[in-house]
Coordinates of C-alpha atoms in Angstrom, one line a residue:
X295 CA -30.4 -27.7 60.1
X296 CA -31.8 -24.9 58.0
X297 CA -33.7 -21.5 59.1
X298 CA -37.1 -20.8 57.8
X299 CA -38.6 -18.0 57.6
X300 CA -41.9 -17.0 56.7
X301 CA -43.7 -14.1 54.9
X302 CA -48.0 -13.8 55.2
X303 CA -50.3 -12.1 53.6
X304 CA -49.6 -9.1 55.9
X305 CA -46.0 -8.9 55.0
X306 CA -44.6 -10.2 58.9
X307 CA -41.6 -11.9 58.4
X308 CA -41.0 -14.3 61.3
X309 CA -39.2 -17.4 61.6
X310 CA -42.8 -18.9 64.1
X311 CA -45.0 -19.9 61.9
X312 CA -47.4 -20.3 64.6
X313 CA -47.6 -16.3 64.7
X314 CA -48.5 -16.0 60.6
X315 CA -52.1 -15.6 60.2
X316 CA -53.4 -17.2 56.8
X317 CA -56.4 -17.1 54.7
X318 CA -57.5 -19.6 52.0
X319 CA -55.5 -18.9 48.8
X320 CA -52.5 -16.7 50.2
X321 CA -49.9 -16.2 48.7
X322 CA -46.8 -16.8 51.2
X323 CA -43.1 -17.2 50.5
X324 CA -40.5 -19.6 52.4
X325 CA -36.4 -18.3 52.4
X326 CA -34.6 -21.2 53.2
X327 CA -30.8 -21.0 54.6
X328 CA -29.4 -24.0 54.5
X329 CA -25.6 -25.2 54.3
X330 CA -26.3 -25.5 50.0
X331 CA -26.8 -21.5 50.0
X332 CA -29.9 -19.4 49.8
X333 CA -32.9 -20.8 48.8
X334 CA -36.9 -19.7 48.1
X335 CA -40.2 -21.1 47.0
X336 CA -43.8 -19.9 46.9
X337 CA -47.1 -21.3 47.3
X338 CA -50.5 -20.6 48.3
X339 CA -52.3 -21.6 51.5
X340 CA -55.0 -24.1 51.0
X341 CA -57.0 -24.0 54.2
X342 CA -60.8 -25.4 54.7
X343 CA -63.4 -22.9 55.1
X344 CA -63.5 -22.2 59.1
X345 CA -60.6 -23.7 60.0
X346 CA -57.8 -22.9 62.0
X347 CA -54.6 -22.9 60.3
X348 CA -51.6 -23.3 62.7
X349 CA -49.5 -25.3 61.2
X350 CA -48.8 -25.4 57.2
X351 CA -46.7 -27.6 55.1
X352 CA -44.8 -26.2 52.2
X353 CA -42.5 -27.5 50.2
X354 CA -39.7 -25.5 49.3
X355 CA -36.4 -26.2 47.0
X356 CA -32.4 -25.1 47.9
X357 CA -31.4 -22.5 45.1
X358 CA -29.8 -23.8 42.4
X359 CA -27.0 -22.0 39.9
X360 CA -27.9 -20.4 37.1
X361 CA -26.6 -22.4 34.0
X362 CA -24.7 -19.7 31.7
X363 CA -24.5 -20.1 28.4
X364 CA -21.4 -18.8 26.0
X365 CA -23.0 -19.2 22.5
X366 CA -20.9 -18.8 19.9
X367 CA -18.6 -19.7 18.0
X368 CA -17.4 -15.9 17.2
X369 CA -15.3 -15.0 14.0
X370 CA -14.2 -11.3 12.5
X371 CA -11.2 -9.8 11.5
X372 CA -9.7 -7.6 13.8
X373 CA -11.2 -3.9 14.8
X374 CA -14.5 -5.3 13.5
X375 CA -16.7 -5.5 16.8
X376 CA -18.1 -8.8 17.7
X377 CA -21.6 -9.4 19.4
X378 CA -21.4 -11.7 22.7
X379 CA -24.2 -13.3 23.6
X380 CA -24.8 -15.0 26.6
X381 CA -29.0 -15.0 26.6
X382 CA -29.1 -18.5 26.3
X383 CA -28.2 -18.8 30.0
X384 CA -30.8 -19.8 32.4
X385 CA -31.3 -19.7 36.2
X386 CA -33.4 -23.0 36.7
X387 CA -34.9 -21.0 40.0
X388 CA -37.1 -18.6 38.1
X389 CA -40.3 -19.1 35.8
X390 CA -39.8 -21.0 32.4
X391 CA -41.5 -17.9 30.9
X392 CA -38.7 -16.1 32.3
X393 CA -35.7 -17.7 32.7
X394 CA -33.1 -15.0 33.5
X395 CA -35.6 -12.6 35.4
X396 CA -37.3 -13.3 38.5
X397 CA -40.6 -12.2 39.2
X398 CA -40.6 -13.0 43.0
X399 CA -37.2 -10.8 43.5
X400 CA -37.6 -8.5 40.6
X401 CA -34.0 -9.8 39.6
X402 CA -31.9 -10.3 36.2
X403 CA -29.0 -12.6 35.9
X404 CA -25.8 -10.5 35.9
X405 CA -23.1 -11.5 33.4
X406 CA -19.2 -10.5 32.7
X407 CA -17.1 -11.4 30.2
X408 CA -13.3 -12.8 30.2
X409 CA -12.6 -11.9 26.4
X410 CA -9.1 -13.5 26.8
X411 CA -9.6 -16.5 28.9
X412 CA -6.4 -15.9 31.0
X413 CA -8.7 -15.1 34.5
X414 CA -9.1 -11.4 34.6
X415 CA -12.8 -10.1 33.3
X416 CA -12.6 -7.2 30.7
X417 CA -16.4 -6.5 32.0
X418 CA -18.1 -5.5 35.1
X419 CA -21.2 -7.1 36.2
X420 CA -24.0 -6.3 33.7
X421 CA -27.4 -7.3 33.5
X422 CA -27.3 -7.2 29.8
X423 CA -26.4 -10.7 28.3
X424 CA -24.7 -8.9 25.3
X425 CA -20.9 -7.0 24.9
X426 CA -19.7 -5.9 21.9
X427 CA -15.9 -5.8 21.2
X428 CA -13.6 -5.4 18.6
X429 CA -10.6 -7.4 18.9
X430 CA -7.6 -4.6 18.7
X431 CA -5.1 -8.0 17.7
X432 CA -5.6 -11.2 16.4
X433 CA -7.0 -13.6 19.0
X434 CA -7.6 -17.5 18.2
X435 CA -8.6 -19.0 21.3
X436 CA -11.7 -19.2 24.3
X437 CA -14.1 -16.1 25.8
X438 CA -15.7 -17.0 28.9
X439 CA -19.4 -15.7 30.4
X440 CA -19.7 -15.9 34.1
X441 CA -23.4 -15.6 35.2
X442 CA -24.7 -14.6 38.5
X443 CA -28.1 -14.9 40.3
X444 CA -30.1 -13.3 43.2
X445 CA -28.3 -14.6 45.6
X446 CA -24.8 -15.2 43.9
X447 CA -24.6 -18.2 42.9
X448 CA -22.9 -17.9 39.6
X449 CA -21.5 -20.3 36.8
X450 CA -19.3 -20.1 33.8
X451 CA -19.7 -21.3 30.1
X452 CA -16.8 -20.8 27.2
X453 CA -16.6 -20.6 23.5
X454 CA -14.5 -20.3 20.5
X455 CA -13.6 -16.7 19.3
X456 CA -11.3 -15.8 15.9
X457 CA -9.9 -12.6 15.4
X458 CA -8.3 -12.4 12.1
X459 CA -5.1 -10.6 11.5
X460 CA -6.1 -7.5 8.5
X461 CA -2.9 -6.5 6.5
X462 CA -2.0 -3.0 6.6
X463 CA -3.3 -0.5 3.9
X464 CA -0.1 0.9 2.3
X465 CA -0.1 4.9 0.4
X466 CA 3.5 5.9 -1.1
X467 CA 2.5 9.4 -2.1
X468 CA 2.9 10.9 -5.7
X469 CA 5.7 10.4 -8.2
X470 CA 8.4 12.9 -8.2
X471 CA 10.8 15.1 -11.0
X472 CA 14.2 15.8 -9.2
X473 CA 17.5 16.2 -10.3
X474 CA 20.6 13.5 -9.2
X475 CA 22.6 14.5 -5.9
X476 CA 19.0 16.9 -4.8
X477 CA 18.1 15.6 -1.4
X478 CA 14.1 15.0 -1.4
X479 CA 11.5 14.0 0.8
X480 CA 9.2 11.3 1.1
X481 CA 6.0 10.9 3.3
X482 CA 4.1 7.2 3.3
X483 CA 0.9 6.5 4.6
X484 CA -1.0 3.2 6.6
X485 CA -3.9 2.4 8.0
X486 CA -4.4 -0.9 9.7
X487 CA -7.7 -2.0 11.7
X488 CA -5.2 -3.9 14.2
X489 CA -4.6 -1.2 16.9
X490 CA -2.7 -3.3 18.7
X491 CA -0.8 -4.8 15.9
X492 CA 3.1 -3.4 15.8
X493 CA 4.9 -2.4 12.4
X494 CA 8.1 -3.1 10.4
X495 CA 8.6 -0.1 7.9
X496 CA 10.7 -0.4 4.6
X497 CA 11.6 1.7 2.1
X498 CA 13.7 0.8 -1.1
X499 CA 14.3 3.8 -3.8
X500 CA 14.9 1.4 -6.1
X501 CA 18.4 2.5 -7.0
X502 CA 20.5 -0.8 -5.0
X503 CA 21.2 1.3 -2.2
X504 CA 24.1 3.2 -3.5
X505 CA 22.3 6.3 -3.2
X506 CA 22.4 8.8 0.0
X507 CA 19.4 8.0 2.6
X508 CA 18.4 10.4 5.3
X509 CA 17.6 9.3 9.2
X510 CA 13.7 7.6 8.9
X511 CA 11.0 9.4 11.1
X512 CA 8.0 7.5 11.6
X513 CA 4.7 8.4 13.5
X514 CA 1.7 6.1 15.1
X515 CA -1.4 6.5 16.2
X516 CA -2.9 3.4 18.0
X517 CA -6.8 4.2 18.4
X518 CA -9.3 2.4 17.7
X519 CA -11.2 2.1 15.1
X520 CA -7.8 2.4 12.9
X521 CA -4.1 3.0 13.3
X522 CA -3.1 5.8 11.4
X523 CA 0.3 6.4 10.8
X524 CA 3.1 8.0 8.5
X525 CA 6.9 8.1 7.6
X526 CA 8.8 10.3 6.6
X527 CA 12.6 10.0 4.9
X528 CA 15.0 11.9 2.5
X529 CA 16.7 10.3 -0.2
X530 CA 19.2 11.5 -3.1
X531 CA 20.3 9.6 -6.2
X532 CA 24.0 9.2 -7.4
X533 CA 22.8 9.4 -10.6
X534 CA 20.1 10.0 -13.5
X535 CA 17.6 7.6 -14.3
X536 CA 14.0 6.4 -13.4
X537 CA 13.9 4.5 -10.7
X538 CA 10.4 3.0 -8.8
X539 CA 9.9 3.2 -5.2
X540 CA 8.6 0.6 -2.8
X541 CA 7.1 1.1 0.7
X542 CA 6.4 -1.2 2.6
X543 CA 4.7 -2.1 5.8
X544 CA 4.5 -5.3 7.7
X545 CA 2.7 -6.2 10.7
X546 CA 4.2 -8.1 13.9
X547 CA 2.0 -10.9 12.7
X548 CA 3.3 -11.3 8.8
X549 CA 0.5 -9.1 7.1
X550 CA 1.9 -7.0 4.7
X551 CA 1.6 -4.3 2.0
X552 CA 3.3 -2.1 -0.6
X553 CA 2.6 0.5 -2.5
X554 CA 5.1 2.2 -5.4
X555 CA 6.0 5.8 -6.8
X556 CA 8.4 6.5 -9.4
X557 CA 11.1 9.3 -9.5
X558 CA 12.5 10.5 -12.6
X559 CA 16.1 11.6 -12.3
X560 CA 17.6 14.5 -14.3
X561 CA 21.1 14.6 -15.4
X562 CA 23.2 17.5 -14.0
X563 CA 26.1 18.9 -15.4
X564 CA 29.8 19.0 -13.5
X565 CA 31.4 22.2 -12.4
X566 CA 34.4 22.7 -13.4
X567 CA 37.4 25.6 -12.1
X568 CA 40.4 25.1 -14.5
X569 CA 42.7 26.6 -11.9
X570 CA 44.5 30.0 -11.8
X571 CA 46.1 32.3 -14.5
X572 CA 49.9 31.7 -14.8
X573 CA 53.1 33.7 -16.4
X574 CA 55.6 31.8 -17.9
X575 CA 59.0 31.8 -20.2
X576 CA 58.6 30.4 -23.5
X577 CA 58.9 26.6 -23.8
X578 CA 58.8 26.8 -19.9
X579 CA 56.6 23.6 -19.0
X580 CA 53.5 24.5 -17.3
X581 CA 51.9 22.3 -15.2
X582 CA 47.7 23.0 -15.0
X583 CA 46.0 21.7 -11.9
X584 CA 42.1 21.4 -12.3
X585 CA 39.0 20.8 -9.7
X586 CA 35.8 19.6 -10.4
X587 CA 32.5 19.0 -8.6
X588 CA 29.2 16.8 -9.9
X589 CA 25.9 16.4 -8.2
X590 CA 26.2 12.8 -9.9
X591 CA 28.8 11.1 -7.7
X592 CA 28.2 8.4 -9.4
X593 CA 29.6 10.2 -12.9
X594 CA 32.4 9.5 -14.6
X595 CA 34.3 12.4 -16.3
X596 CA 36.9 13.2 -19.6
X597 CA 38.3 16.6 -19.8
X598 CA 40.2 18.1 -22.7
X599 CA 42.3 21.1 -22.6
X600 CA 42.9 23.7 -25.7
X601 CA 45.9 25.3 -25.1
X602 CA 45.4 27.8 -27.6
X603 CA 48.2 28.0 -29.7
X604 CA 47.1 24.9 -31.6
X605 CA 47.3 22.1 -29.6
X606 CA 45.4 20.4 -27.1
X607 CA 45.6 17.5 -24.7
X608 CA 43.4 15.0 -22.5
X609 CA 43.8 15.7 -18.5
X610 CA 44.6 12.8 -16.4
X611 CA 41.7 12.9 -14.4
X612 CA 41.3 11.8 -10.8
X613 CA 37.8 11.6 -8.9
X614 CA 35.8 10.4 -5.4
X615 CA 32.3 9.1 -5.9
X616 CA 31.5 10.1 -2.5
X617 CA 27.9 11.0 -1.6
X618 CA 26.4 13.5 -1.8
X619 CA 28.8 15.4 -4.3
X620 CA 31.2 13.9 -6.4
X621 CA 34.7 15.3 -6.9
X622 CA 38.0 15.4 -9.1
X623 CA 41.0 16.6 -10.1
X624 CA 42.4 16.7 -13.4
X625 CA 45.9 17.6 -14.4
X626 CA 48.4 17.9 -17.9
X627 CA 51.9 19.7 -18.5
X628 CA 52.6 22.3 -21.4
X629 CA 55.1 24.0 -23.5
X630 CA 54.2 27.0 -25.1
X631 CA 56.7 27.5 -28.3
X632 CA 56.6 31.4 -28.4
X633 CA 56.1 34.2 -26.5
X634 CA 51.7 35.6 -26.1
X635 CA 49.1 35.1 -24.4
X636 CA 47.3 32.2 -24.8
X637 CA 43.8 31.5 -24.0
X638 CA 43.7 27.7 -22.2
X639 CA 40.1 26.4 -22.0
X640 CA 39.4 23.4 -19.8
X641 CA 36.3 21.3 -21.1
X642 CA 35.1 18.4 -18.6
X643 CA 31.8 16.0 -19.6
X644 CA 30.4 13.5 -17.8
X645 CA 29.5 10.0 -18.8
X646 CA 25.9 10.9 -19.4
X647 CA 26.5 13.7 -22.1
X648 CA 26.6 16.5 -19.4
X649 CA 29.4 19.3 -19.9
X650 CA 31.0 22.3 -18.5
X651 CA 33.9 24.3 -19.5
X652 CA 36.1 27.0 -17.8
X653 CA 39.0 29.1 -18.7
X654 CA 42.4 30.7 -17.9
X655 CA 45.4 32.8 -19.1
X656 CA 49.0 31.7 -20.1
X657 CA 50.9 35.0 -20.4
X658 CA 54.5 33.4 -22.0
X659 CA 57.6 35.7 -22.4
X660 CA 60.6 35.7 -24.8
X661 CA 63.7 34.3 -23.8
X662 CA 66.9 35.7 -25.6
X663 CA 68.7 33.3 -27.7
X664 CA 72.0 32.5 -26.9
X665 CA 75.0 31.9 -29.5
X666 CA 78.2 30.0 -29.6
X667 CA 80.4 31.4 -32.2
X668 CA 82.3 27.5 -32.0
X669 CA 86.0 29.4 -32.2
X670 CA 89.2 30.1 -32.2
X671 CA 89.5 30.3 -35.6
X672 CA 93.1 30.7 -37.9
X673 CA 94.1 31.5 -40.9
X674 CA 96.1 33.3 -43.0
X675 CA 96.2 36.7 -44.2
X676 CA 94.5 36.6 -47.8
X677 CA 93.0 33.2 -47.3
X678 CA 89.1 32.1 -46.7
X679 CA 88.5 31.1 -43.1
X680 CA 84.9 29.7 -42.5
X681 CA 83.1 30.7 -39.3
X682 CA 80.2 28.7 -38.1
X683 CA 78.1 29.5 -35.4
X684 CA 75.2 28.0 -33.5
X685 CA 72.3 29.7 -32.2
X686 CA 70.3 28.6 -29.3
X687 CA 66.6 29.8 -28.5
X688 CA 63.8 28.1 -25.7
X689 CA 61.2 29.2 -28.1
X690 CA 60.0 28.7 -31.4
X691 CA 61.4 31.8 -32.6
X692 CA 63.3 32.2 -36.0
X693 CA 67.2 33.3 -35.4
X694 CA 69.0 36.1 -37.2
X695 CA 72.7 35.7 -37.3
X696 CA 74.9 38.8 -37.4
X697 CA 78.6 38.9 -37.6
X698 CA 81.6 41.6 -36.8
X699 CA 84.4 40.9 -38.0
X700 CA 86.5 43.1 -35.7
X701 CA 88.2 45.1 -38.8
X702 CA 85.0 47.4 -38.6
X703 CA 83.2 45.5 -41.1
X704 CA 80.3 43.3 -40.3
X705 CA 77.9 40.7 -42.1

């Protein structure tokens, strides 16, 4: 049930082989199609000198699949390229000395690849039994050659590839001078061979957490040979000190890196306002209502007032460690004992040595005594009557006492 056809030396191609014409040693070729496919064979006439030659037996053979070969096994990390090679695969039609070319047809096997093994090829046909390619992930499991002949019959072979997962490369950036409650900016760096790895980014300033942390901003770039990406962030510290950095990067398949800076922390000094200039009577109490500000919200704070007449007293001081500026309120009452003015200086110092000190004016006026002459008095005419009297005054002031005695004397 198959159709032959036949080739002679003259290049006819009929399916009569009583209309060939041979001569001793020709080279003909017999195409067989059959219900197995597309076959060929070739052989030379060998006819008797002088003889007729009308009918010729040849023996000719089905096509048979090529036999593909995977090699392998395969093993890199990933983004380093890897070397398929499928030249061990054969087609068992074509000469031994050739044994994926075919003289007759002037054909190559044709090969693709299925990197993946899940039934889509990543190649087109090629007649090149090599692909190169870099995993862009890790990858532990089968790549699969299919090979195709002449007449496209094809087979498919498998073998082991391992992609290694590559930690990303981790930069921090340089170390830093900055002052506590300064906002500053960071910029880390990583590289990672896996362009199709994903990331988890961390940063920790190394202070707990307690200090002020601006909105993270990261960027990626997934090409291959490397991704190459950076993030950015803002950060201020509650409070001097030195304090190391960590960034780090993780991969969506555990590989990990870190890398450290350190940041040195300067101390700033509160700002203090100790409140506005008053007038007063003498011995009036005067109440002093302070504000205060520190770039170290963290800070704790004393403050001390000098009244200026001699005495001082420590404010009662009230504060919110609130990022990113610290504030207070202090507050102390007063009697001034005599009329003046009075310089009253206000000095507030944080818990790390830091001071700052501010100033206002008391203006205090005299307040008139008062007297109370403790009468009636009696007495007779000629007798000693004794008068006491008591003098009352809000300040400090030393009393005079004066007396009339109505009889246009006076003492």
């Amino acid at each position: 049930n198959s159709l032959v056809t036949y080739t002679d030396a003259t290049g006819r191609y009929v399916s009569d082989i009583s209309q060939l014409a041979f001569y001793n040693n020709d080279l003909i070729m017999v195409k067989v199609v059959g219900p197995t496919g597309v076959g060929s064979n070739t052989g030379t006439v060998d006819i008797a000198t002088g003889s007729d030659a009308t009918f010729i037996n040849i023996v000719y053979n089905y096509n048979v699949p090529p036999v593909a070969d995977a090699n392998g096994p395969y093993e890199a990390d990933e983004g380093e390229p890897i070397l398929f090679d499928a030249t061990a695969s054969i087609d068992p039609d074509f000469e031994p000395a050739y044994p994926f070319y075919n003289v007759i047809t002037g054909y190559y096997l044709e090969y693709r690849w299925d990197l993946y093994n899940d039934g889509t090829y990543d190649t087109e046909w090629s007649d090149s039994a090599y692909y190169v390619y870099p995993y862009p992930d890790d990858y532990d499991g089968l790549v699969v050659v299919e090979v195709r002949d002449f007449f496209l019959k094809t087979h498919t072979a498998a073998s082991h590839a391992i992609s290694h997962n590559v930690a990303p490369m981790v930069e921090a950036g340089a170390d830093q001078v900055t002052d506590e409650g300064t906002v500053i900016s960071f910029q880390g760096e990583f590289y990672d061979p896996g362009v199709g790895d994903t990331f988890t980014i961390l940063w920790d300033f190394g202070d707990g957490g307690t200090g002020w942390t601006g909105p993270q901003d990261d960027w990626e770039e997934h090409t291959y040979p490397l991704v190459t990406a950076t993030s950015d962030i803002t950060h201020a510290y509650h409070d001097n000190g030195v304090y190391t950095v960590t960034f780090t990067v993780i991969d969506d398949n555990g590989g990990s890196d870190s890398d450290t800076l350190t940041v040195i922390v300067n101390n700033v000094d509160p700002i203090v306002d100790a409140g506005i200039d008053q007038t007063v009577a003498e011995n009036e109490l005067v109440y002093f209502y302070s504000t205060f500000t520190d770039n170290g919200w963290d800070d704790t704070h004393t403050g001390v007032y000098d009244f200026g007449d001699g005495l001082s007293a420590g404010a009662v001081i009230t504060e919110w460690h609130e990022a990113i500026l610290g504030r207070g309120e202090g507050r102390v009452s007063h009697r001034f004992g005599d009329d003046g003015i009075y310089t009253v200086e206000l000095l507030l110092t944080d818990d790390d040595g830091g001071a700052h000190s501010d100033t206002l004016t008391i203006s205090v006026n005299n307040v008139a005594p008062t007297v109370d002459s403790q009468g009636p008095y009696s007495g007779n005419e000629g007798t000693i009557v004794d008068f006491t009297a008591i003098g009352y005054d809000e300040g400090t002031d030393d009393l005079t006492f004066d007396w009339d005695w109505g009889d246009g004397t006076s003492q």
